[in-house]
JSON list of C-alpha atoms and ligand atoms in Angstrom, two decimals:
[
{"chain": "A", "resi": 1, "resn": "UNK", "atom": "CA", "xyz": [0.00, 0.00, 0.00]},
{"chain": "A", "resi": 2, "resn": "UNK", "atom": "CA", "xyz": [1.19, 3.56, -0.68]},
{"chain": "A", "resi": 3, "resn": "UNK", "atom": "CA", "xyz": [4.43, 2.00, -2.39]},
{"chain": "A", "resi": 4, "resn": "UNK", "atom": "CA", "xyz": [4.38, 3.11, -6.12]},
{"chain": "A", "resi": 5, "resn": "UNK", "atom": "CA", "xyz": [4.51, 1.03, -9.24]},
{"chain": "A", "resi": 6, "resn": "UNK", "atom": "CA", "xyz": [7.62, 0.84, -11.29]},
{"chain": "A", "resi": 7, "resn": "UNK", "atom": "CA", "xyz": [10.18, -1.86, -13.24]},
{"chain": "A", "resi": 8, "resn": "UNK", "atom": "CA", "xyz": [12.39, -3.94, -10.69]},
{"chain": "A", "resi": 9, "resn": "UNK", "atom": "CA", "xyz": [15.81, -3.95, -10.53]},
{"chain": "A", "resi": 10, "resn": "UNK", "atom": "CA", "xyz": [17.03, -7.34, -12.48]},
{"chain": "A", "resi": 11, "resn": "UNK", "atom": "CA", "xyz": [19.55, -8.72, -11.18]},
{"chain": "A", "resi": 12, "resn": "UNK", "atom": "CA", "xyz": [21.63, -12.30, -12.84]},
{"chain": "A", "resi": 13, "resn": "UNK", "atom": "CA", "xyz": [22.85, -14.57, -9.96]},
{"chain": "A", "resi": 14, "resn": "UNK", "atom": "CA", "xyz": [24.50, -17.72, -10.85]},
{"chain": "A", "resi": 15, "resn": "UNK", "atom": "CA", "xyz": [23.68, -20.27, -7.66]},
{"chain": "A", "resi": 16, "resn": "UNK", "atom": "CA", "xyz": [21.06, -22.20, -5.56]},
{"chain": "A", "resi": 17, "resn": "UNK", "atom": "CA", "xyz": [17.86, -20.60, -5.31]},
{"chain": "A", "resi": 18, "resn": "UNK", "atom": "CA", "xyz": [17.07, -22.30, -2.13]},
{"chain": "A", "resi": 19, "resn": "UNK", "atom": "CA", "xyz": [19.92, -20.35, -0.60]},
{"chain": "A", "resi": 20, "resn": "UNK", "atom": "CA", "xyz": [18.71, -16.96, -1.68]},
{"chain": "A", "resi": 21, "resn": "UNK", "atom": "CA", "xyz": [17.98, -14.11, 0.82]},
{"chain": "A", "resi": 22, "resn": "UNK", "atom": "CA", "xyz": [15.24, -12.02, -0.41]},
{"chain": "A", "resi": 23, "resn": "UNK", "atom": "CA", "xyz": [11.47, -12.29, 0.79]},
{"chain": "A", "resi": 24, "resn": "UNK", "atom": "CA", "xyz": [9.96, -14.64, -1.63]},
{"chain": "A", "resi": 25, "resn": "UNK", "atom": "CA", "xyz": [11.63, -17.59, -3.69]},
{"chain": "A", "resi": 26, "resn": "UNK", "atom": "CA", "xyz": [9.57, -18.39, -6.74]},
{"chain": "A", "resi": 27, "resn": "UNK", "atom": "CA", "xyz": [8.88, -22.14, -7.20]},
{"chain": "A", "resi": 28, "resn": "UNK", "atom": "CA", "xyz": [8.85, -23.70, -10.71]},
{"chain": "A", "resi": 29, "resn": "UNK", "atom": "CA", "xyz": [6.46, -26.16, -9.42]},
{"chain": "A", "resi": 30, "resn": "UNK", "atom": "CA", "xyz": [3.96, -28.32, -11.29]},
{"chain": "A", "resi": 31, "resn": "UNK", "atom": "CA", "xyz": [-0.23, -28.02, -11.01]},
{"chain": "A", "resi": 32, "resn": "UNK", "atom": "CA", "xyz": [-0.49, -30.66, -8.33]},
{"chain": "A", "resi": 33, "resn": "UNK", "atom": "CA", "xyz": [1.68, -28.92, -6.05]},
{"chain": "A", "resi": 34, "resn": "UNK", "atom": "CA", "xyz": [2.90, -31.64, -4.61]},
{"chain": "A", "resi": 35, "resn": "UNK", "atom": "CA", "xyz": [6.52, -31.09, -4.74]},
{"chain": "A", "resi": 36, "resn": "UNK", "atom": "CA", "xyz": [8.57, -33.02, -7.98]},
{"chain": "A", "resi": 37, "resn": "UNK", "atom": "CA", "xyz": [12.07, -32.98, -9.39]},
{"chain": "A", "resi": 38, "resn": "UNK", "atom": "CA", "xyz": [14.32, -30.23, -10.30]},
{"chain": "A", "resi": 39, "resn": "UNK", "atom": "CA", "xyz": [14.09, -26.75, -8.57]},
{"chain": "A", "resi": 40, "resn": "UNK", "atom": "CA", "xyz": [10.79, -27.75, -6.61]},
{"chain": "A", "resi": 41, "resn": "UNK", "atom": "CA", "xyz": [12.56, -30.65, -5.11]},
{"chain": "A", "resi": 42, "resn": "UNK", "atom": "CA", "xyz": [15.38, -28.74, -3.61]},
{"chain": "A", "resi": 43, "resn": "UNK", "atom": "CA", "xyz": [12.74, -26.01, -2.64]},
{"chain": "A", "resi": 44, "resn": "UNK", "atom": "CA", "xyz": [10.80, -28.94, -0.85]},
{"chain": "A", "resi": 45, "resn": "UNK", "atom": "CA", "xyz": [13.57, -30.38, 0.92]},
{"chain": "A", "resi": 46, "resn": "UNK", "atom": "CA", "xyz": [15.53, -27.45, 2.21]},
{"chain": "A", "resi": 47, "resn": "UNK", "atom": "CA", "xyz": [12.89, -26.08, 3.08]},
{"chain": "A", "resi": 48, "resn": "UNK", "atom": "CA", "xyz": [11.27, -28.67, 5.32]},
{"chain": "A", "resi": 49, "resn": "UNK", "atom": "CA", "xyz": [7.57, -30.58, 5.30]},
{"chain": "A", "resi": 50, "resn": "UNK", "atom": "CA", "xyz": [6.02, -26.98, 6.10]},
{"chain": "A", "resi": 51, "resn": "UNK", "atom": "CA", "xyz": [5.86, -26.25, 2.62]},
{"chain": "A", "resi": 52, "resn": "UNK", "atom": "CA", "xyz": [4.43, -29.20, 1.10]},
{"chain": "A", "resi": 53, "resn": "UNK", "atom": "CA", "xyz": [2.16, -28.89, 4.22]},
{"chain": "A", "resi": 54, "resn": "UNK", "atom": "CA", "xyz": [0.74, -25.88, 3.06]},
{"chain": "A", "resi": 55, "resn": "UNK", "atom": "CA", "xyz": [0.36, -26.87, -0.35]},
{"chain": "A", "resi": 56, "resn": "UNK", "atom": "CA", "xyz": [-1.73, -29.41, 0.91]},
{"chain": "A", "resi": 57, "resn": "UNK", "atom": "CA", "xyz": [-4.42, -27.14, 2.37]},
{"chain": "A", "resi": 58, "resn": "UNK", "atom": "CA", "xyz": [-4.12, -25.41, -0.97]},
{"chain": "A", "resi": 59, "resn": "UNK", "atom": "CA", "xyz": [-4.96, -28.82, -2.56]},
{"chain": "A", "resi": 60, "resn": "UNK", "atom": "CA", "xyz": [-7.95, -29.05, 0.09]},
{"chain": "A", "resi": 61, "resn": "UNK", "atom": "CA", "xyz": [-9.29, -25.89, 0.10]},
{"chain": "A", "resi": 62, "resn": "UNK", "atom": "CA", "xyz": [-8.83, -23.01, -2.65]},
{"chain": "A", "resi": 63, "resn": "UNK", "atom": "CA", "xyz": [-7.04, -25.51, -5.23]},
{"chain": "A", "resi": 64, "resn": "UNK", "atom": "CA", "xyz": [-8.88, -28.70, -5.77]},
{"chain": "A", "resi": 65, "resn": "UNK", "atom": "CA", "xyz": [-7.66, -28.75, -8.79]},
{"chain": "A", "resi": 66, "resn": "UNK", "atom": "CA", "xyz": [-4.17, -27.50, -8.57]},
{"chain": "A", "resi": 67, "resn": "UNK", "atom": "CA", "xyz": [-2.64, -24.52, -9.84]},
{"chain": "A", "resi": 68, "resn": "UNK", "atom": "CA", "xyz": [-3.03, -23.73, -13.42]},
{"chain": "A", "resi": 69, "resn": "UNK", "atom": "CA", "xyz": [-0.41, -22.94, -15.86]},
{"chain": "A", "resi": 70, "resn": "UNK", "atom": "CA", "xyz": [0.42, -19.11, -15.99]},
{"chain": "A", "resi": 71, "resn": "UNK", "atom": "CA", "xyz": [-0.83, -18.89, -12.29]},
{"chain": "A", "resi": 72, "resn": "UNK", "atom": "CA", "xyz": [1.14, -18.24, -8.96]},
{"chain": "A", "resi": 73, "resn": "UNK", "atom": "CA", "xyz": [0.54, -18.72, -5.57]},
{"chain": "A", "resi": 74, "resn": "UNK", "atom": "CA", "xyz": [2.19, -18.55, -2.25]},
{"chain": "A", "resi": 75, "resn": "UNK", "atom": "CA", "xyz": [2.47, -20.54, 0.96]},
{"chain": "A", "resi": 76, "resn": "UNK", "atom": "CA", "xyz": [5.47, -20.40, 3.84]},
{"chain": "A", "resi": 77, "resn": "UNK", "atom": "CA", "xyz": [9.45, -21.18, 2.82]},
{"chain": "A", "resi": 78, "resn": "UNK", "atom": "CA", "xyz": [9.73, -23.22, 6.05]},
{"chain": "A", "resi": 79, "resn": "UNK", "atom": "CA", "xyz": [13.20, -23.57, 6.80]},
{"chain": "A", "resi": 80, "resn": "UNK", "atom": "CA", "xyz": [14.36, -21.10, 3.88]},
{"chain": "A", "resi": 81, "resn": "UNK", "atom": "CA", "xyz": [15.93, -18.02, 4.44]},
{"chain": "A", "resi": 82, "resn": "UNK", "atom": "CA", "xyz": [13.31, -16.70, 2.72]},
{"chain": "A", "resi": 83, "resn": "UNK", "atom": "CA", "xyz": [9.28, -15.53, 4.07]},
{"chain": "A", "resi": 84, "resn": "UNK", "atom": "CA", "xyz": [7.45, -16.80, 1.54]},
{"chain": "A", "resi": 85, "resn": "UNK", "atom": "CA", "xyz": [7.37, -19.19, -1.82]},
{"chain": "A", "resi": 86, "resn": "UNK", "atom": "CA", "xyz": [5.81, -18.00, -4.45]},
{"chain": "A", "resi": 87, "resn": "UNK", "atom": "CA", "xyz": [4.47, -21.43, -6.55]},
{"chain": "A", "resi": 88, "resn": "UNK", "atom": "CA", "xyz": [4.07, -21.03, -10.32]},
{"chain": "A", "resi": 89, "resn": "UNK", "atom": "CA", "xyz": [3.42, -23.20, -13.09]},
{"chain": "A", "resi": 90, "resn": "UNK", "atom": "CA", "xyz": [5.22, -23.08, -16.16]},
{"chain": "A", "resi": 91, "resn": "UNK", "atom": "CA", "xyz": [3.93, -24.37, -19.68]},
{"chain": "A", "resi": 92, "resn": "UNK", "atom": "CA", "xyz": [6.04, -27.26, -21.16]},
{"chain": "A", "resi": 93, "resn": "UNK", "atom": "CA", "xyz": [7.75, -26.42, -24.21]},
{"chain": "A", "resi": 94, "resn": "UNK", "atom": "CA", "xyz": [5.99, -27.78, -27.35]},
{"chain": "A", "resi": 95, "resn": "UNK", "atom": "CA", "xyz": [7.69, -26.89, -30.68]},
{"chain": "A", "resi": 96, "resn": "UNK", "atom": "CA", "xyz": [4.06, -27.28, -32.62]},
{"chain": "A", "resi": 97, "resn": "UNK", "atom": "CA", "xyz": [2.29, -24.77, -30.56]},
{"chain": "A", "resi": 98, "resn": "UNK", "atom": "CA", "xyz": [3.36, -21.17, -29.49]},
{"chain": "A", "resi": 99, "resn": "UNK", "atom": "CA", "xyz": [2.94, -21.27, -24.91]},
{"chain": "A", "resi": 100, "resn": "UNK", "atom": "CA", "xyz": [5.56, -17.88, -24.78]},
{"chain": "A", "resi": 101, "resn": "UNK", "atom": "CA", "xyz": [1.94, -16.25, -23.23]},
{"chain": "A", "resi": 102, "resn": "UNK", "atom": "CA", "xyz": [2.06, -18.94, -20.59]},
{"chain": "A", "resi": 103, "resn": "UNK", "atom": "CA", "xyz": [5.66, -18.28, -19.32]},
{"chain": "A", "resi": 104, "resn": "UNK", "atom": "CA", "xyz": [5.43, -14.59, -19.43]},
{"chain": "A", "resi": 105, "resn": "UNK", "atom": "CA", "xyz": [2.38, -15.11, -17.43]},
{"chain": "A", "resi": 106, "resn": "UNK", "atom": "CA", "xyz": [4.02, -17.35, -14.89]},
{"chain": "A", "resi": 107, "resn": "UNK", "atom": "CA", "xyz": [6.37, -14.28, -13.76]},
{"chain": "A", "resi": 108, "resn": "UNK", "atom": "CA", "xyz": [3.95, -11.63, -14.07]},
{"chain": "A", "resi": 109, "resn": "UNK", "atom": "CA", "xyz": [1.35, -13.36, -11.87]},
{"chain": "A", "resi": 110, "resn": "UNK", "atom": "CA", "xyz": [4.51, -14.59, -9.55]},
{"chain": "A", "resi": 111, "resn": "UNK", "atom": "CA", "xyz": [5.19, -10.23, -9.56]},
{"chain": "A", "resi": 112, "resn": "UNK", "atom": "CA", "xyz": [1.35, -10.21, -8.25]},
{"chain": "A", "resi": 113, "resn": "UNK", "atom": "CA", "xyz": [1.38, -12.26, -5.68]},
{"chain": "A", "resi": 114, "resn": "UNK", "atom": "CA", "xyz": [4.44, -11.03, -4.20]},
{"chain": "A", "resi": 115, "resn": "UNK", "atom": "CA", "xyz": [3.03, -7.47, -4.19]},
{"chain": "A", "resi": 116, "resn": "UNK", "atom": "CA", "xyz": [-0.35, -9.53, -2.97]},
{"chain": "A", "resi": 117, "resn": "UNK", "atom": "CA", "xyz": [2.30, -10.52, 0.14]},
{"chain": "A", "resi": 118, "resn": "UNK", "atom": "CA", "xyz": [4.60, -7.27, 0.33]},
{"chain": "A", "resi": 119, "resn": "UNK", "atom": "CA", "xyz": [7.66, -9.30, -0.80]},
{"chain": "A", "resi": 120, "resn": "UNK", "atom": "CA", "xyz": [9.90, -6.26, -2.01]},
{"chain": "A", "resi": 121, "resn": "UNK", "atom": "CA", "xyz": [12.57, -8.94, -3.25]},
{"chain": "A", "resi": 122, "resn": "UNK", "atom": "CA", "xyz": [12.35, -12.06, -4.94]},
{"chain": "A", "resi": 123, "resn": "UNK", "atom": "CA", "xyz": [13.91, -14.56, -6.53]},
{"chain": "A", "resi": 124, "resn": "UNK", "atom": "CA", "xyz": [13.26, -16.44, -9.54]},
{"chain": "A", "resi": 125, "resn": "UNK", "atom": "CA", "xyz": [14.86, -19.57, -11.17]},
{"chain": "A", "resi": 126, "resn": "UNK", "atom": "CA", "xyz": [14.17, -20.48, -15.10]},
{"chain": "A", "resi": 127, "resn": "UNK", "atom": "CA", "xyz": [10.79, -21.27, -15.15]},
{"chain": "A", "resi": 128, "resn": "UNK", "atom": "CA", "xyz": [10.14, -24.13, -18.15]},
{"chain": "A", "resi": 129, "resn": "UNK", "atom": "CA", "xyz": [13.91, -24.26, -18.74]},
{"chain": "A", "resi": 130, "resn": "UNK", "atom": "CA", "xyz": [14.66, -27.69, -17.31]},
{"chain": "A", "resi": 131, "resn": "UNK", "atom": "CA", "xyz": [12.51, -30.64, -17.23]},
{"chain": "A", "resi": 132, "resn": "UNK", "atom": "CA", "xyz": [9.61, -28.89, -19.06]},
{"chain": "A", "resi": 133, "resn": "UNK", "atom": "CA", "xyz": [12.29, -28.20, -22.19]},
{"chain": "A", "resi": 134, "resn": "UNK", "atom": "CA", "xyz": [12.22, -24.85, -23.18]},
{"chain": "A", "resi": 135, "resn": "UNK", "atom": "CA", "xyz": [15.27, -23.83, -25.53]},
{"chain": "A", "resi": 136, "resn": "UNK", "atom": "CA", "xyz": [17.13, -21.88, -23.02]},
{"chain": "A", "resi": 137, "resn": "UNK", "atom": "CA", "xyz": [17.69, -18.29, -25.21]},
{"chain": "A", "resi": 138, "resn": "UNK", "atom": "CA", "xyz": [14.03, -18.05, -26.04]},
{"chain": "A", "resi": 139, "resn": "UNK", "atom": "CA", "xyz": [13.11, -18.77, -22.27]},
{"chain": "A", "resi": 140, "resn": "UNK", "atom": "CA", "xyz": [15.76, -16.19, -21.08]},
{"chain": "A", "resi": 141, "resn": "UNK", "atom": "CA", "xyz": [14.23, -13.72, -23.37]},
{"chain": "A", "resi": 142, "resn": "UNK", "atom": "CA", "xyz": [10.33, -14.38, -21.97]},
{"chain": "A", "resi": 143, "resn": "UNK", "atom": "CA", "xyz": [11.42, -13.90, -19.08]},
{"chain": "A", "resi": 144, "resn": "UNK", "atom": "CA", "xyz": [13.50, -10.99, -18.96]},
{"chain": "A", "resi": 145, "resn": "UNK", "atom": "CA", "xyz": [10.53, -8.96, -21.24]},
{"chain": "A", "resi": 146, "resn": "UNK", "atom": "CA", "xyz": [7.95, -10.21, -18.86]},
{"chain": "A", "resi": 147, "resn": "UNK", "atom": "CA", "xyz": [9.61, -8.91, -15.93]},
{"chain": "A", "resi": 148, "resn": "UNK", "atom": "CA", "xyz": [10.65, -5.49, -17.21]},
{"chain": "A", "resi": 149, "resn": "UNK", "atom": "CA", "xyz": [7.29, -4.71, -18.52]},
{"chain": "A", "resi": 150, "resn": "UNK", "atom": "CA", "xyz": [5.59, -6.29, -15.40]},
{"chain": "A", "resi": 151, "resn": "UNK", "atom": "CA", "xyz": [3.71, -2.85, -13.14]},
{"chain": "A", "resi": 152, "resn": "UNK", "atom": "CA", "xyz": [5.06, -3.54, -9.95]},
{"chain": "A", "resi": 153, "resn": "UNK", "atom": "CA", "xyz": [6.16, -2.32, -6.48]},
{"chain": "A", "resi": 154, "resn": "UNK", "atom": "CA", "xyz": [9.21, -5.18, -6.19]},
{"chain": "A", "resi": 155, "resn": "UNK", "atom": "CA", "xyz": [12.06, -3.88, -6.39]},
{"chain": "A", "resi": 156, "resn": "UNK", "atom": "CA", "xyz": [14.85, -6.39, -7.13]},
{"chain": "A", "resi": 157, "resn": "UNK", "atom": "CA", "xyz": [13.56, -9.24, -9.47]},
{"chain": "A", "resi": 158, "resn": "UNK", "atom": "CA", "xyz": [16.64, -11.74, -8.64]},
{"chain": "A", "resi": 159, "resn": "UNK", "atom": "CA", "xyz": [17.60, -14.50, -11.31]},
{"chain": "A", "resi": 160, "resn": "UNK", "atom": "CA", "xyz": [18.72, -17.21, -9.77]},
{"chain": "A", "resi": 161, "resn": "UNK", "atom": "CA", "xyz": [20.70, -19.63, -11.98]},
{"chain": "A", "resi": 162, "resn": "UNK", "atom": "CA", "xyz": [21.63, -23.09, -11.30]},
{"chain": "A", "resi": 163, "resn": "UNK", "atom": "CA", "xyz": [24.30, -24.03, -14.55]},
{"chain": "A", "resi": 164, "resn": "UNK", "atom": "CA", "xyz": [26.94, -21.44, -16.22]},
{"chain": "A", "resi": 165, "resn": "UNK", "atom": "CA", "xyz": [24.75, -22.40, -19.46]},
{"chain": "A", "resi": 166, "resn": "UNK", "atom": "CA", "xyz": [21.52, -20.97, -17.68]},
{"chain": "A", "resi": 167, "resn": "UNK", "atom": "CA", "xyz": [23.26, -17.96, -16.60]},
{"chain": "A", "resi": 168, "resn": "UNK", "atom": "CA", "xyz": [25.11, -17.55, -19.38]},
{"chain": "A", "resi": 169, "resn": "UNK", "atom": "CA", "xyz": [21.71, -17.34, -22.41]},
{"chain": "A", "resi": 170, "resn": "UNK", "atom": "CA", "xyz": [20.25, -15.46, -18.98]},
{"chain": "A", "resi": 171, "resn": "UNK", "atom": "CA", "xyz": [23.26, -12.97, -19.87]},
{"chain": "A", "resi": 172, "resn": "UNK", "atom": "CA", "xyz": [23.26, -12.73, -23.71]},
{"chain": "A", "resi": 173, "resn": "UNK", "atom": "CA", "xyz": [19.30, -12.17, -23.34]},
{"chain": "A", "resi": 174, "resn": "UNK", "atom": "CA", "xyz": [20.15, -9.09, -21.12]},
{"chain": "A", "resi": 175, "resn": "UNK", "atom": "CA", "xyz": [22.30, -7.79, -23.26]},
{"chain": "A", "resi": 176, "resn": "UNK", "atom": "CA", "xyz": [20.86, -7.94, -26.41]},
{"chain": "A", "resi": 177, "resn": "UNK", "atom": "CA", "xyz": [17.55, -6.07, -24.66]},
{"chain": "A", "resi": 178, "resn": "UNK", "atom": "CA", "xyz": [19.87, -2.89, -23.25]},
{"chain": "B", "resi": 201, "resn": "ADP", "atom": "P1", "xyz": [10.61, -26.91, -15.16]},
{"chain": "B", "resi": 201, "resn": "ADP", "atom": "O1", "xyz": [9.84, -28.18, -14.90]},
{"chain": "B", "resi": 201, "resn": "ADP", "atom": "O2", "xyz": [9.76, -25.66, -15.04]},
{"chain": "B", "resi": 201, "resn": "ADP", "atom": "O3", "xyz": [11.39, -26.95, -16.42]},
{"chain": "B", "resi": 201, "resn": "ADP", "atom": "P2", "xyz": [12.99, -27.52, -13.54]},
{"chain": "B", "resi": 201, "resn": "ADP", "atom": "O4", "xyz": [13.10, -27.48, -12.06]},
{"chain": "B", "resi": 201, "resn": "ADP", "atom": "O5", "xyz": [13.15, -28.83, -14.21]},
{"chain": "B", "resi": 201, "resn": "ADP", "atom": "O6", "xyz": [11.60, -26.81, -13.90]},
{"chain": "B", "resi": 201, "resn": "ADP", "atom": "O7", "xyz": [14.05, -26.52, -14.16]},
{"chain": "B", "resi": 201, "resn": "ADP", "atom": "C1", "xyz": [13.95, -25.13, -14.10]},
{"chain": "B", "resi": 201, "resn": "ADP", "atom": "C2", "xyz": [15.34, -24.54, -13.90]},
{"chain": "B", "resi": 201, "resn": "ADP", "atom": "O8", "xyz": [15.68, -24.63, -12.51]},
{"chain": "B", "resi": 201, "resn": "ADP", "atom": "C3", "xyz": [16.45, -25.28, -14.65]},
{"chain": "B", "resi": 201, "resn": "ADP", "atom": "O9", "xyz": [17.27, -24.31, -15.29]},
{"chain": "B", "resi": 201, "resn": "ADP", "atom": "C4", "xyz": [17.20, -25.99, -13.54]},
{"chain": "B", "resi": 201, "resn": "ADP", "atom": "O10", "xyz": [18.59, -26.11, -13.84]},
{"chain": "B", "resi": 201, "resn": "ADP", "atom": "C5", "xyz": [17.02, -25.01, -12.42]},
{"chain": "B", "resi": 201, "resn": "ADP", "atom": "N1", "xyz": [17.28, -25.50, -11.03]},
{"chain": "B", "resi": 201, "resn": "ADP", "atom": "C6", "xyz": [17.29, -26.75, -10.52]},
{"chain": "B", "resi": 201, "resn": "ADP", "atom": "N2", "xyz": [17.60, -26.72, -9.21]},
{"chain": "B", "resi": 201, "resn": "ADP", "atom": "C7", "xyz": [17.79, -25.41, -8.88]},
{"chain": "B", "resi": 201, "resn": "ADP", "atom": "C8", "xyz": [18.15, -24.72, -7.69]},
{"chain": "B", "resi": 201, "resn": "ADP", "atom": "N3", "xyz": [18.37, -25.35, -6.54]},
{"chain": "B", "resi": 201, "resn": "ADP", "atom": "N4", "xyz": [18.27, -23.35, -7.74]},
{"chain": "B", "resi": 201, "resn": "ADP", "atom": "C9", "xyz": [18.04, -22.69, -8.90]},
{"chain": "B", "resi": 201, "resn": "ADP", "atom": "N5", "xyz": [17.69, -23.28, -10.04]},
{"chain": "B", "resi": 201, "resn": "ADP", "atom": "C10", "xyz": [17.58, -24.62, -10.04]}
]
C-alpha cells in the first residue's frame, strides 16, 4: 500500500535458489503442487515438510484442482531463508504450438502475488527451462521482457541460476535487450 509502481531492478545470480535471501523464492512447481524434481525438489527439501504442508491445504481448500499454468501462488518457505514461496506453473515447451503467453504469465502473476504478500525482493529460477524443455535463449528472453514490462512495487527481481549455461543465455538475453 502507498508503495508506487515501477520496473524492478534485475539482477543475474548464478547459484542455488534455495539459498537466496530475499522475501519470496519463486517455485517452478507443477499443477499438483505436490513437490517433484528439479528446482521444486530442492525447494521442498531445504525447506522442510512446512511447505508441502501448506500446499496441501491449498490442494484441500482453494485448489482442488491444482494450480493452473500461468498462475502463482504462495504458501510459507519453512526452513528457507526466505518468508514466503511463491508457486508457479510453467507451460512445457511444445515446438508445434506457441505457450511464450504462458511463461510470461508465470512471472507476471509470480510479480502479483508477491506485491499480494509485500515481498519487495524475490527470486526467480528459469521457469520451463529444465525438465519442461524450453530452448534456453528463447526462455531467457520471456522472461526478462515479462519482468521489465511487469507494473510492480518489487524492487529487485533476482535470477537465480543453477548451470553457467543458464546464466550464461540469462546474460546474452540481457544484453541484447539494453
Ligand atoms: P521446469 O519443470 O519448469 O522446467 P525444472 O526445475 O526442471 O523446472 O528446471 C527449471 C530450472 O531450474 C532449470 O534451469 C534448472 O537447472 C534449475 N534449477 C534446478 N535446481 C535449482 C536450484 N536449486 N536453484 C536454482 N535453479 C535450479
Amino acid at each position: 500500500m502507498g508503495t508506487p509502481e515501477r520496473t524492478p531492478e534485475i539482477t543475474l545470480h548464478r547459484g542455488d535458489i534455495t539459498a537466496a535471501e530475499v522475501d519470496a523464492v519463486v517455485n517452478a512447481a507443477n499443477s499438483g503442487l505436490m513437490g517433484g524434481g528439479g528446482v521444486d525438489g530442492a525447494i521442498h527439501r531445504a525447506g522442510g515438510p512446512a511447505i508441502l504442508e501448506a500446499c496441501r491445504e491449498l490442494r484441500r481448500t482453494t485448489l482442488p484442482d491444482g494450480l493452473p499454468t500461468g498462475q502463482a501462488v504462495a504458501t510459507t518457505a519453512g526452513d528457507l531463508p526466505a518468508r514466503w514461496v511463491i508457486h508457479t506453473v510453467g507451460p512445457v515447451y511444445a515446438k508445434s504450438q506457441d505457450r511464450s503467453h504462458l511463461l510470461a504469465s508465470a512471472y507476471r502473476e509470480s510479480l502479483r502475488v508477491a506485491d499480494e504478500i509485500g515481498a519487495a525482493t524475490v527470486a526467480f529460477p528459469a521457469v520451463s527451462a529444465g525438465v519442461y524443455g524450453w530452448p534456453l535463449d528463447d526462455a531467457a528472453r520471456i522472461a526478462l521482457t515479462a519482468v521489465r514490462e511487469a507494473k510492480t512495487a518489487v524492487r529487485e527481481a533476482r535470477f537465480v541460476l543453477f548451470s553457467d549455461e543458464v546464466y550464461a543465455a540469462f546474460a546474452r538475453a540481457a544484453q541484447s535487450n539494453g
